[in-house]
Amino acid sequence: MKEITNNIFYVGVNDRNKTLFEGLWPLPNGVSYNAYLIADEKVALIDTVEVDFFMPFLENIREVLGERKIDYVVVNHMEPDHSGSLALIKKYYPEAEIIGNKKTFDMLRGFYRLDEGLREVKNGDTLELGTHTLQFVLTPMVHWPETMMTLDTTTHTLFSGDAFGCFGALNGAVVDREMNCDEFWLEMTRYYSNIVGKYGTPVQQALKKLAGVPVSYICATHGPVWNEHVEKVIGIYDRLSRYEAEPGLVICYGTMYGNTERAAEVIARAASQAGLKNIKMYNVSQTHHSYIIRDVFRYRGLIVGAPTYNTGLYHEMNVLLDELSQKDIKAVGEIARWNEERLKYEQVGTPVEIRQALTPETEAQCEALGRAMAERLLQA
């Protein structure tokens, strides 16, 4: 198994078969379930893996420990892709003490009926392993109520739970300095925007708790171990949790017979001619919404358009707007209602209402909307 630094080992596994994370988000490149061992005078296992992968996970542990016992299992996050192997770990290592906070244990009993051998920790508490000292940082709602992080103050290694994670299995290398990380950056943004995106304020609170703390390694529960790119990764989370975005425009449309799509093309062309370079166009019925949500987090501008359907809004657009309204990111007819009541975006330009097909008049209105959006974004 990979030694990350000073008797800290990676013992996680890859899942290359799951197609939808949490039954919702596409996994074109799989996903890793990361867990870590600190083999000191006392042995601490940091998180576990999804139960389907318990046997390879156990083999990884035994490759490091041999016949040594595990003294502590630290539970940073109770979501079953990280806690699913806890009950089995207790069968193989019955003396192991489970370390978590009060909310962890409330869930532990509910999920696995485990209520013995528990040690509750509070924010700032420490645990001595020998040469390593663990300090616990409670980070509720990043992105479940019980989430916490564990800092090894000896090596400045942060075991961050789901924070700073991303989609994508690990292809041999574990630490960022040993791989090409290009494929992970957009997947980190997609992971954050779809899973953590609603919780910008708790993320900011967590970052404040960590401010000034030296961090040499970030060991998240998904994706690479960050070492070379620690500052970049923290910066990405800081920016996304502030809902800060770069100049750019996402145009989302629903279309049945191509008329709304043609209007979207006119808007995009006008925005481009006005000098805007970052323009993304999505057919909401063709592209999985997780990619659209990712780019709405990346760019400041959003234009949506769709036909009516059964006297209401086109189904896929209705779903997308509902998803966006749940992300706390600070629209003619039904779209205007969504914006007024739930989305609360700054309105730019004049909305365009098209009946049946584009006319010279509505085409000019689309061009005006594209130019107005470009000009507003380029001012920002």
mmCIF file of C-alpha atoms in Angstrom:
data_model
loop_
_atom_site.group_PDB
_atom_site.id
_atom_site.type_symbol
_atom_site.label_atom_id
_atom_site.label_comp_id
_atom_site.label_asym_id
_atom_site.label_seq_id
_atom_site.Cartn_x
_atom_site.Cartn_y
_atom_site.Cartn_z
ATOM 1 C CA MET A 1 0.000 0.000 0.000
ATOM 2 C CA LYS A 2 1.059 3.570 -0.635
ATOM 3 C CA GLU A 3 2.805 5.368 2.227
ATOM 4 C CA ILE A 4 1.825 9.000 1.977
ATOM 5 C CA THR A 5 4.154 10.329 4.646
ATOM 6 C CA ASN A 6 5.636 9.248 7.981
ATOM 7 C CA ASN A 7 3.656 6.015 8.553
ATOM 8 C CA ILE A 8 0.420 7.335 7.059
ATOM 9 C CA PHE A 9 -0.833 4.839 4.466
ATOM 10 C CA TYR A 10 -3.526 4.904 1.805
ATOM 11 C CA VAL A 11 -5.788 1.819 2.092
ATOM 12 C CA GLY A 12 -8.709 2.910 -0.093
ATOM 13 C CA VAL A 13 -10.309 1.265 -3.112
ATOM 14 C CA ASN A 14 -11.621 2.188 -6.567
ATOM 15 C CA ASP A 15 -15.145 1.697 -7.871
ATOM 16 C CA ARG A 16 -15.087 1.564 -11.679
ATOM 17 C CA ASN A 17 -18.496 -0.090 -12.047
ATOM 18 C CA LYS A 18 -20.924 2.361 -10.449
ATOM 19 C CA THR A 19 -22.546 4.576 -13.066
ATOM 20 C CA LEU A 20 -24.388 7.028 -10.799
ATOM 21 C CA PHE A 21 -22.990 8.451 -7.559
ATOM 22 C CA GLU A 22 -25.710 8.553 -4.898
ATOM 23 C CA GLY A 23 -28.013 7.281 -7.654
ATOM 24 C CA LEU A 24 -27.903 10.756 -9.221
ATOM 25 C CA TRP A 25 -24.566 11.961 -10.603
ATOM 26 C CA PRO A 26 -22.786 10.305 -13.578
ATOM 27 C CA LEU A 27 -19.428 8.660 -12.985
ATOM 28 C CA PRO A 28 -17.793 8.383 -16.424
ATOM 29 C CA ASN A 29 -14.386 7.773 -14.786
ATOM 30 C CA GLY A 30 -15.526 5.906 -11.672
ATOM 31 C CA VAL A 31 -14.863 7.040 -8.114
ATOM 32 C CA SER A 32 -12.476 6.199 -5.292
ATOM 33 C CA TYR A 33 -13.423 5.500 -1.686
ATOM 34 C CA ASN A 34 -10.417 6.662 0.304
ATOM 35 C CA ALA A 35 -9.412 5.443 3.752
ATOM 36 C CA TYR A 36 -6.131 5.858 5.615
ATOM 37 C CA LEU A 37 -4.078 4.120 8.305
ATOM 38 C CA ILE A 38 -1.721 5.769 10.755
ATOM 39 C CA ALA A 39 0.602 3.035 12.028
ATOM 40 C CA ASP A 40 2.141 4.550 15.153
ATOM 41 C CA GLU A 41 2.455 3.144 18.689
ATOM 42 C CA LYS A 42 -1.313 3.119 18.440
ATOM 43 C CA VAL A 43 -2.992 2.397 15.091
ATOM 44 C CA ALA A 44 -5.746 4.639 13.797
ATOM 45 C CA LEU A 45 -7.920 3.864 10.784
ATOM 46 C CA ILE A 46 -9.364 7.040 9.288
ATOM 47 C CA ASP A 47 -12.751 6.279 7.676
ATOM 48 C CA THR A 48 -13.731 3.068 5.884
ATOM 49 C CA VAL A 49 -15.173 2.245 2.446
ATOM 50 C CA GLU A 50 -18.451 1.133 0.895
ATOM 51 C CA VAL A 51 -19.346 -2.310 2.197
ATOM 52 C CA ASP A 52 -19.260 -3.971 -1.248
ATOM 53 C CA PHE A 53 -15.494 -3.389 -1.254
ATOM 54 C CA PHE A 54 -14.801 -4.650 2.241
ATOM 55 C CA MET A 55 -12.612 -7.636 1.320
ATOM 56 C CA PRO A 56 -10.109 -5.723 -0.835
ATOM 57 C CA PHE A 57 -10.198 -2.997 1.813
ATOM 58 C CA LEU A 58 -9.350 -5.572 4.507
ATOM 59 C CA GLU A 59 -6.515 -6.911 2.352
ATOM 60 C CA ASN A 60 -5.106 -3.394 2.053
ATOM 61 C CA ILE A 61 -5.218 -2.974 5.826
ATOM 62 C CA ARG A 62 -3.513 -6.307 6.439
ATOM 63 C CA GLU A 63 -0.831 -5.496 3.889
ATOM 64 C CA VAL A 64 0.157 -2.582 6.129
ATOM 65 C CA LEU A 65 -0.515 -4.005 9.589
ATOM 66 C CA GLY A 66 0.017 -7.716 9.274
ATOM 67 C CA GLU A 67 -1.292 -9.118 12.556
ATOM 68 C CA ARG A 68 -1.289 -5.817 14.429
ATOM 69 C CA LYS A 69 -4.609 -4.670 15.816
ATOM 70 C CA ILE A 70 -6.434 -1.421 15.077
ATOM 71 C CA ASP A 71 -6.805 0.711 18.193
ATOM 72 C CA TYR A 72 -9.048 3.466 16.840
ATOM 73 C CA VAL A 73 -11.417 3.992 13.930
ATOM 74 C CA VAL A 74 -12.012 7.684 13.272
ATOM 75 C CA VAL A 75 -15.341 8.390 11.582
ATOM 76 C CA ASN A 76 -15.216 11.756 9.849
ATOM 77 C CA HIS A 77 -18.411 11.178 7.880
ATOM 78 C CA MET A 78 -21.277 8.715 8.266
ATOM 79 C CA GLU A 79 -22.400 8.529 4.642
ATOM 80 C CA PRO A 80 -22.385 4.786 3.820
ATOM 81 C CA ASP A 81 -19.740 5.013 1.109
ATOM 82 C CA HIS A 82 -17.370 5.883 3.997
ATOM 83 C CA SER A 83 -18.945 4.200 7.005
ATOM 84 C CA GLY A 84 -20.390 1.103 5.313
ATOM 85 C CA SER A 85 -17.602 -1.202 6.471
ATOM 86 C CA LEU A 86 -17.690 -0.161 10.130
ATOM 87 C CA ALA A 87 -19.725 -3.110 11.387
ATOM 88 C CA LEU A 88 -17.429 -5.571 9.606
ATOM 89 C CA ILE A 89 -14.296 -3.796 10.822
ATOM 90 C CA LYS A 90 -15.602 -4.253 14.367
ATOM 91 C CA LYS A 91 -15.983 -7.989 13.726
ATOM 92 C CA TYR A 92 -12.364 -8.303 12.556
ATOM 93 C CA TYR A 93 -10.981 -5.773 15.043
ATOM 94 C CA PRO A 94 -13.388 -5.976 18.022
ATOM 95 C CA GLU A 95 -11.087 -4.009 20.345
ATOM 96 C CA ALA A 96 -11.040 -0.986 18.058
ATOM 97 C CA GLU A 97 -12.566 2.112 19.628
ATOM 98 C CA ILE A 98 -14.755 4.196 17.353
ATOM 99 C CA ILE A 99 -13.999 7.919 17.482
ATOM 100 C CA GLY A 100 -16.702 10.402 16.505
ATOM 101 C CA ASN A 101 -18.889 13.240 17.715
ATOM 102 C CA LYS A 102 -22.340 13.070 19.269
ATOM 103 C CA LYS A 103 -24.137 13.345 15.941
ATOM 104 C CA THR A 104 -21.889 10.622 14.536
ATOM 105 C CA PHE A 105 -23.049 8.226 17.224
ATOM 106 C CA ASP A 106 -26.714 9.062 16.739
ATOM 107 C CA MET A 107 -26.319 7.929 13.118
ATOM 108 C CA LEU A 108 -24.052 5.006 13.990
ATOM 109 C CA ARG A 109 -26.796 3.411 16.059
ATOM 110 C CA GLY A 110 -29.370 4.027 13.344
ATOM 111 C CA PHE A 111 -27.314 2.681 10.467
ATOM 112 C CA TYR A 112 -25.405 -0.206 12.072
ATOM 113 C CA ARG A 113 -26.764 -0.691 15.631
ATOM 114 C CA LEU A 114 -23.308 -0.018 17.029
ATOM 115 C CA ASP A 115 -23.444 1.494 20.505
ATOM 116 C CA GLU A 116 -20.427 0.057 22.340
ATOM 117 C CA GLY A 117 -16.757 0.944 22.217
ATOM 118 C CA LEU A 118 -17.446 4.577 21.317
ATOM 119 C CA ARG A 119 -15.399 7.646 22.265
ATOM 120 C CA GLU A 120 -17.038 10.996 21.755
ATOM 121 C CA VAL A 121 -14.878 13.971 20.758
ATOM 122 C CA LYS A 122 -15.664 17.667 20.619
ATOM 123 C CA ASN A 123 -14.190 20.428 18.500
ATOM 124 C CA GLY A 124 -10.495 20.861 19.332
ATOM 125 C CA ASP A 125 -10.111 17.585 21.238
ATOM 126 C CA THR A 126 -6.919 15.608 20.626
ATOM 127 C CA LEU A 127 -5.855 11.972 20.542
ATOM 128 C CA GLU A 128 -2.258 10.818 21.044
ATOM 129 C CA LEU A 129 -1.068 7.903 18.917
ATOM 130 C CA GLY A 130 2.619 8.085 19.845
ATOM 131 C CA THR A 131 4.546 10.429 17.600
ATOM 132 C CA HIS A 132 1.319 11.487 15.854
ATOM 133 C CA THR A 133 -1.260 13.720 17.530
ATOM 134 C CA LEU A 134 -4.752 13.933 16.064
ATOM 135 C CA GLN A 135 -6.907 17.014 16.540
ATOM 136 C CA PHE A 136 -10.611 16.979 15.668
ATOM 137 C CA VAL A 137 -12.324 19.834 13.864
ATOM 138 C CA LEU A 138 -16.118 19.709 13.742
ATOM 139 C CA THR A 139 -17.461 20.911 10.383
ATOM 140 C CA PRO A 140 -21.237 20.369 10.520
ATOM 141 C CA MET A 141 -23.188 20.517 7.251
ATOM 142 C CA VAL A 142 -20.150 19.996 5.041
ATOM 143 C CA HIS A 143 -22.315 18.333 3.897
ATOM 144 C CA TRP A 144 -24.054 16.202 6.591
ATOM 145 C CA PRO A 145 -24.798 17.283 10.185
ATOM 146 C CA GLU A 146 -22.100 15.091 11.754
ATOM 147 C CA THR A 147 -19.178 15.829 9.431
ATOM 148 C CA MET A 148 -15.806 16.560 10.944
ATOM 149 C CA MET A 149 -12.160 16.657 9.888
ATOM 150 C CA THR A 150 -9.138 15.172 11.581
ATOM 151 C CA LEU A 151 -5.805 16.997 11.583
ATOM 152 C CA ASP A 152 -2.555 15.156 12.238
ATOM 153 C CA THR A 153 -0.636 18.021 13.824
ATOM 154 C CA THR A 154 2.632 16.096 13.573
ATOM 155 C CA THR A 155 2.742 15.851 9.774
ATOM 156 C CA HIS A 156 0.225 18.648 9.024
ATOM 157 C CA THR A 157 -2.014 16.126 7.278
ATOM 158 C CA LEU A 158 -5.711 16.972 7.089
ATOM 159 C CA PHE A 159 -8.160 14.086 6.780
ATOM 160 C CA SER A 160 -10.997 16.144 5.354
ATOM 161 C CA GLY A 161 -13.871 13.736 4.748
ATOM 162 C CA ASP A 162 -15.856 14.628 1.639
ATOM 163 C CA ALA A 163 -14.483 18.173 1.573
ATOM 164 C CA PHE A 164 -11.882 18.754 -1.154
ATOM 165 C CA GLY A 165 -12.895 15.508 -2.866
ATOM 166 C CA CYS A 166 -13.807 14.899 -6.473
ATOM 167 C CA PHE A 167 -15.192 12.301 -8.832
ATOM 168 C CA GLY A 168 -12.873 9.923 -10.682
ATOM 169 C CA ALA A 169 -11.102 6.691 -9.774
ATOM 170 C CA LEU A 170 -7.366 6.749 -9.088
ATOM 171 C CA ASN A 171 -5.322 5.269 -11.893
ATOM 172 C CA GLY A 172 -2.311 3.854 -10.080
ATOM 173 C CA ALA A 173 -0.981 6.970 -8.390
ATOM 174 C CA VAL A 174 -2.547 8.262 -5.185
ATOM 175 C CA VAL A 175 -0.745 11.544 -4.432
ATOM 176 C CA ASP A 176 -1.215 14.476 -6.818
ATOM 177 C CA ARG A 177 2.496 15.033 -7.390
ATOM 178 C CA GLU A 178 2.717 11.580 -8.988
ATOM 179 C CA MET A 179 -0.081 12.067 -11.542
ATOM 180 C CA ASN A 180 -1.484 14.395 -14.163
ATOM 181 C CA CYS A 181 -4.327 16.121 -12.323
ATOM 182 C CA ASP A 182 -5.914 17.809 -15.346
ATOM 183 C CA GLU A 183 -8.923 15.461 -15.412
ATOM 184 C CA PHE A 184 -9.760 16.152 -11.766
ATOM 185 C CA TRP A 185 -10.252 19.920 -11.710
ATOM 186 C CA LEU A 186 -13.606 20.092 -13.489
ATOM 187 C CA GLU A 187 -14.688 16.947 -11.657
ATOM 188 C CA MET A 188 -13.906 18.686 -8.366
ATOM 189 C CA THR A 189 -16.155 21.577 -9.386
ATOM 190 C CA ARG A 190 -18.900 19.174 -10.483
ATOM 191 C CA TYR A 191 -18.571 17.241 -7.219
ATOM 192 C CA TYR A 192 -18.731 20.413 -5.139
ATOM 193 C CA SER A 193 -21.584 22.058 -7.046
ATOM 194 C CA ASN A 194 -23.811 18.989 -7.062
ATOM 195 C CA ILE A 195 -23.167 17.611 -3.580
ATOM 196 C CA VAL A 196 -21.815 20.375 -1.361
ATOM 197 C CA GLY A 197 -23.025 23.406 -3.313
ATOM 198 C CA LYS A 198 -25.983 24.239 -1.101
ATOM 199 C CA TYR A 199 -23.746 24.570 1.945
ATOM 200 C CA GLY A 200 -21.541 27.534 1.086
ATOM 201 C CA THR A 201 -21.900 29.127 4.524
ATOM 202 C CA PRO A 202 -20.878 25.965 6.460
ATOM 203 C CA VAL A 203 -17.924 25.523 4.079
ATOM 204 C CA GLN A 204 -16.831 29.085 4.800
ATOM 205 C CA GLN A 205 -17.143 28.410 8.526
ATOM 206 C CA ALA A 206 -14.998 25.291 8.153
ATOM 207 C CA LEU A 207 -12.354 27.216 6.200
ATOM 208 C CA LYS A 208 -12.246 29.833 8.961
ATOM 209 C CA LYS A 209 -11.586 27.105 11.533
ATOM 210 C CA LEU A 210 -8.657 25.940 9.405
ATOM 211 C CA ALA A 211 -7.314 29.429 8.666
ATOM 212 C CA GLY A 212 -3.681 29.721 9.703
ATOM 213 C CA VAL A 213 -3.318 25.975 10.218
ATOM 214 C CA PRO A 214 -0.367 24.605 8.218
ATOM 215 C CA VAL A 215 -1.536 21.839 5.868
ATOM 216 C CA SER A 216 0.969 19.787 3.879
ATOM 217 C CA TYR A 217 -1.417 17.035 2.774
ATOM 218 C CA ILE A 218 -5.165 16.902 2.287
ATOM 219 C CA CYS A 219 -6.474 13.342 2.471
ATOM 220 C CA ALA A 220 -10.051 13.514 1.221
ATOM 221 C CA THR A 221 -12.417 10.561 0.969
ATOM 222 C CA HIS A 222 -12.684 10.815 -2.844
ATOM 223 C CA GLY A 223 -10.031 11.634 -5.422
ATOM 224 C CA PRO A 224 -6.297 12.280 -5.101
ATOM 225 C CA VAL A 225 -4.341 13.017 -1.974
ATOM 226 C CA TRP A 226 -3.422 16.680 -2.371
ATOM 227 C CA ASN A 227 0.143 17.778 -1.685
ATOM 228 C CA GLU A 228 1.506 19.954 -4.489
ATOM 229 C CA HIS A 229 -1.900 21.533 -5.063
ATOM 230 C CA VAL A 230 -3.067 22.118 -1.474
ATOM 231 C CA GLU A 231 -3.365 25.889 -1.916
ATOM 232 C CA LYS A 232 -5.158 25.542 -5.244
ATOM 233 C CA VAL A 233 -7.663 23.058 -3.833
ATOM 234 C CA ILE A 234 -8.455 25.220 -0.797
ATOM 235 C CA GLY A 235 -8.754 28.205 -3.135
ATOM 236 C CA ILE A 236 -11.275 26.381 -5.325
ATOM 237 C CA TYR A 237 -13.450 25.565 -2.315
ATOM 238 C CA ASP A 238 -13.143 29.093 -0.991
ATOM 239 C CA ARG A 239 -14.230 30.595 -4.319
ATOM 240 C CA LEU A 240 -17.072 28.149 -4.914
ATOM 241 C CA SER A 241 -18.425 28.509 -1.380
ATOM 242 C CA ARG A 242 -18.473 32.284 -1.829
ATOM 243 C CA TYR A 243 -20.446 31.725 -5.040
ATOM 244 C CA GLU A 244 -17.799 33.643 -6.948
ATOM 245 C CA ALA A 245 -17.613 32.917 -10.658
ATOM 246 C CA GLU A 246 -15.684 34.029 -13.727
ATOM 247 C CA PRO A 247 -17.066 36.004 -16.670
ATOM 248 C CA GLY A 248 -18.992 33.567 -18.838
ATOM 249 C CA LEU A 249 -22.458 32.573 -19.909
ATOM 250 C CA VAL A 250 -24.418 29.342 -19.624
ATOM 251 C CA ILE A 251 -27.340 29.084 -22.032
ATOM 252 C CA CYS A 252 -29.767 26.284 -21.161
ATOM 253 C CA TYR A 253 -32.695 25.512 -23.384
ATOM 254 C CA GLY A 254 -35.441 22.976 -23.802
ATOM 255 C CA THR A 255 -36.737 22.403 -27.288
ATOM 256 C CA MET A 256 -39.245 20.115 -28.953
ATOM 257 C CA TYR A 257 -39.088 21.162 -32.612
ATOM 258 C CA GLY A 258 -35.963 23.334 -32.717
ATOM 259 C CA ASN A 259 -37.446 26.809 -32.351
ATOM 260 C CA THR A 260 -36.118 27.487 -28.846
ATOM 261 C CA GLU A 261 -32.770 26.046 -29.887
ATOM 262 C CA ARG A 262 -32.577 28.493 -32.801
ATOM 263 C CA ALA A 263 -33.303 31.354 -30.412
ATOM 264 C CA ALA A 264 -30.501 30.128 -28.125
ATOM 265 C CA GLU A 265 -28.095 30.078 -31.087
ATOM 266 C CA VAL A 266 -28.962 33.699 -31.898
ATOM 267 C CA ILE A 267 -28.369 34.740 -28.287
ATOM 268 C CA ALA A 268 -25.031 32.918 -28.157
ATOM 269 C CA ARG A 269 -23.844 34.445 -31.423
ATOM 270 C CA ALA A 270 -24.741 37.954 -30.266
ATOM 271 C CA ALA A 271 -22.970 37.451 -26.924
ATOM 272 C CA SER A 272 -19.878 36.193 -28.739
ATOM 273 C CA GLN A 273 -19.872 39.120 -31.142
ATOM 274 C CA ALA A 274 -20.093 41.437 -28.134
ATOM 275 C CA GLY A 275 -16.770 40.015 -26.896
ATOM 276 C CA LEU A 276 -17.753 37.262 -24.476
ATOM 277 C CA LYS A 277 -15.496 34.209 -24.832
ATOM 278 C CA ASN A 278 -16.751 31.703 -22.253
ATOM 279 C CA ILE A 279 -20.126 30.532 -23.541
ATOM 280 C CA LYS A 280 -21.618 27.110 -22.773
ATOM 281 C CA MET A 281 -24.817 25.877 -24.406
ATOM 282 C CA TYR A 282 -26.846 22.960 -23.110
ATOM 283 C CA ASN A 283 -29.969 21.181 -24.266
ATOM 284 C CA VAL A 284 -31.530 20.276 -20.919
ATOM 285 C CA SER A 285 -32.941 17.057 -22.366
ATOM 286 C CA GLN A 286 -29.602 15.911 -23.770
ATOM 287 C CA THR A 287 -27.025 16.805 -21.116
ATOM 288 C CA HIS A 288 -27.141 15.448 -17.593
ATOM 289 C CA HIS A 289 -27.992 18.319 -15.280
ATOM 290 C CA SER A 290 -24.943 17.728 -13.096
ATOM 291 C CA TYR A 291 -22.743 19.183 -15.856
ATOM 292 C CA ILE A 292 -25.046 22.164 -16.289
ATOM 293 C CA ILE A 293 -25.058 22.853 -12.541
ATOM 294 C CA ARG A 294 -21.250 22.637 -12.564
ATOM 295 C CA ASP A 295 -21.003 25.366 -15.183
ATOM 296 C CA VAL A 296 -23.632 27.550 -13.532
ATOM 297 C CA PHE A 297 -21.266 27.585 -10.544
ATOM 298 C CA ARG A 298 -18.321 28.399 -12.824
ATOM 299 C CA TYR A 299 -19.815 31.300 -14.781
ATOM 300 C CA ARG A 300 -21.687 34.449 -13.777
ATOM 301 C CA GLY A 301 -24.290 34.536 -16.525
ATOM 302 C CA LEU A 302 -27.276 32.239 -17.035
ATOM 303 C CA ILE A 303 -29.917 32.422 -19.753
ATOM 304 C CA VAL A 304 -32.666 29.808 -19.830
ATOM 305 C CA GLY A 305 -35.453 29.223 -22.308
ATOM 306 C CA ALA A 306 -38.026 26.521 -22.942
ATOM 307 C CA PRO A 307 -41.433 25.959 -24.503
ATOM 308 C CA THR A 308 -44.587 25.532 -22.490
ATOM 309 C CA TYR A 309 -45.883 22.006 -22.031
ATOM 310 C CA ASN A 310 -49.334 20.993 -20.751
ATOM 311 C CA THR A 311 -49.907 24.673 -19.909
ATOM 312 C CA GLY A 312 -46.827 24.655 -17.681
ATOM 313 C CA LEU A 313 -43.071 24.800 -18.087
ATOM 314 C CA TYR A 314 -41.225 22.193 -20.160
ATOM 315 C CA HIS A 315 -40.497 19.308 -17.797
ATOM 316 C CA GLU A 316 -36.707 19.116 -17.979
ATOM 317 C CA MET A 317 -36.363 22.884 -17.569
ATOM 318 C CA ASN A 318 -38.691 22.761 -14.577
ATOM 319 C CA VAL A 319 -36.467 20.080 -13.030
ATOM 320 C CA LEU A 320 -33.277 22.047 -13.702
ATOM 321 C CA LEU A 321 -34.670 25.247 -12.202
ATOM 322 C CA ASP A 322 -35.773 23.323 -9.133
ATOM 323 C CA GLU A 323 -32.276 21.869 -8.779
ATOM 324 C CA LEU A 324 -30.670 25.289 -9.135
ATOM 325 C CA SER A 325 -33.032 26.786 -6.572
ATOM 326 C CA GLN A 326 -31.739 24.264 -4.030
ATOM 327 C CA LYS A 327 -28.112 25.329 -4.507
ATOM 328 C CA ASP A 328 -28.427 28.829 -2.997
ATOM 329 C CA ILE A 329 -26.674 30.485 -5.957
ATOM 330 C CA LYS A 330 -27.459 34.280 -5.599
ATOM 331 C CA ALA A 331 -36.326 34.292 -16.103
ATOM 332 C CA VAL A 332 -40.966 35.055 -19.376
ATOM 333 C CA GLY A 333 -43.967 33.474 -17.665
ATOM 334 C CA GLU A 334 -43.128 30.462 -15.537
ATOM 335 C CA ILE A 335 -39.386 31.167 -15.753
ATOM 336 C CA ALA A 336 -39.922 34.675 -14.399
ATOM 337 C CA ARG A 337 -41.910 33.207 -11.503
ATOM 338 C CA TRP A 338 -39.066 30.806 -10.691
ATOM 339 C CA ASN A 339 -36.603 33.687 -10.635
ATOM 340 C CA GLU A 340 -38.797 35.982 -8.575
ATOM 341 C CA GLU A 341 -39.807 33.401 -5.985
ATOM 342 C CA ARG A 342 -36.811 31.107 -5.663
ATOM 343 C CA LEU A 343 -33.710 31.742 -7.813
ATOM 344 C CA LYS A 344 -33.425 35.515 -7.247
ATOM 345 C CA TYR A 345 -30.787 36.084 -9.931
ATOM 346 C CA GLU A 346 -30.083 39.612 -11.143
ATOM 347 C CA GLN A 347 -32.130 40.035 -14.305
ATOM 348 C CA VAL A 348 -30.170 41.312 -17.313
ATOM 349 C CA GLY A 349 -31.767 42.530 -20.523
ATOM 350 C CA THR A 350 -35.355 42.047 -21.597
ATOM 351 C CA PRO A 351 -36.839 38.541 -21.580
ATOM 352 C CA VAL A 352 -37.946 37.268 -24.978
ATOM 353 C CA GLU A 353 -41.297 35.593 -25.546
ATOM 354 C CA ILE A 354 -41.544 33.587 -28.743
ATOM 355 C CA ARG A 355 -44.808 32.299 -30.121
ATOM 356 C CA GLN A 356 -44.435 29.342 -32.475
ATOM 357 C CA ALA A 357 -41.197 30.337 -34.282
ATOM 358 C CA LEU A 358 -38.629 33.118 -34.511
ATOM 359 C CA THR A 359 -39.683 36.251 -36.342
ATOM 360 C CA PRO A 360 -37.440 39.137 -37.377
ATOM 361 C CA GLU A 361 -38.689 40.999 -34.315
ATOM 362 C CA THR A 362 -38.030 38.210 -31.781
ATOM 363 C CA GLU A 363 -34.681 37.437 -33.427
ATOM 364 C CA ALA A 364 -33.669 41.048 -32.855
ATOM 365 C CA GLN A 365 -34.824 40.732 -29.250
ATOM 366 C CA CYS A 366 -32.650 37.617 -28.820
ATOM 367 C CA GLU A 367 -29.658 39.488 -30.238
ATOM 368 C CA ALA A 368 -30.301 42.353 -27.833
ATOM 369 C CA LEU A 369 -30.505 39.933 -24.910
ATOM 370 C CA GLY A 370 -27.223 38.274 -25.880
ATOM 371 C CA ARG A 371 -25.472 41.635 -26.195
ATOM 372 C CA ALA A 372 -26.897 42.910 -22.906
ATOM 373 C CA MET A 373 -25.730 39.828 -21.044
ATOM 374 C CA ALA A 374 -22.255 40.001 -22.580
ATOM 375 C CA GLU A 375 -21.910 43.664 -21.699
ATOM 376 C CA ARG A 376 -23.014 43.039 -18.110
ATOM 377 C CA LEU A 377 -20.634 40.118 -17.663
ATOM 378 C CA LEU A 378 -17.691 41.989 -19.150
ATOM 379 C CA GLN A 379 -18.334 44.841 -16.724
ATOM 380 C CA ALA A 380 -18.172 42.567 -13.688
#
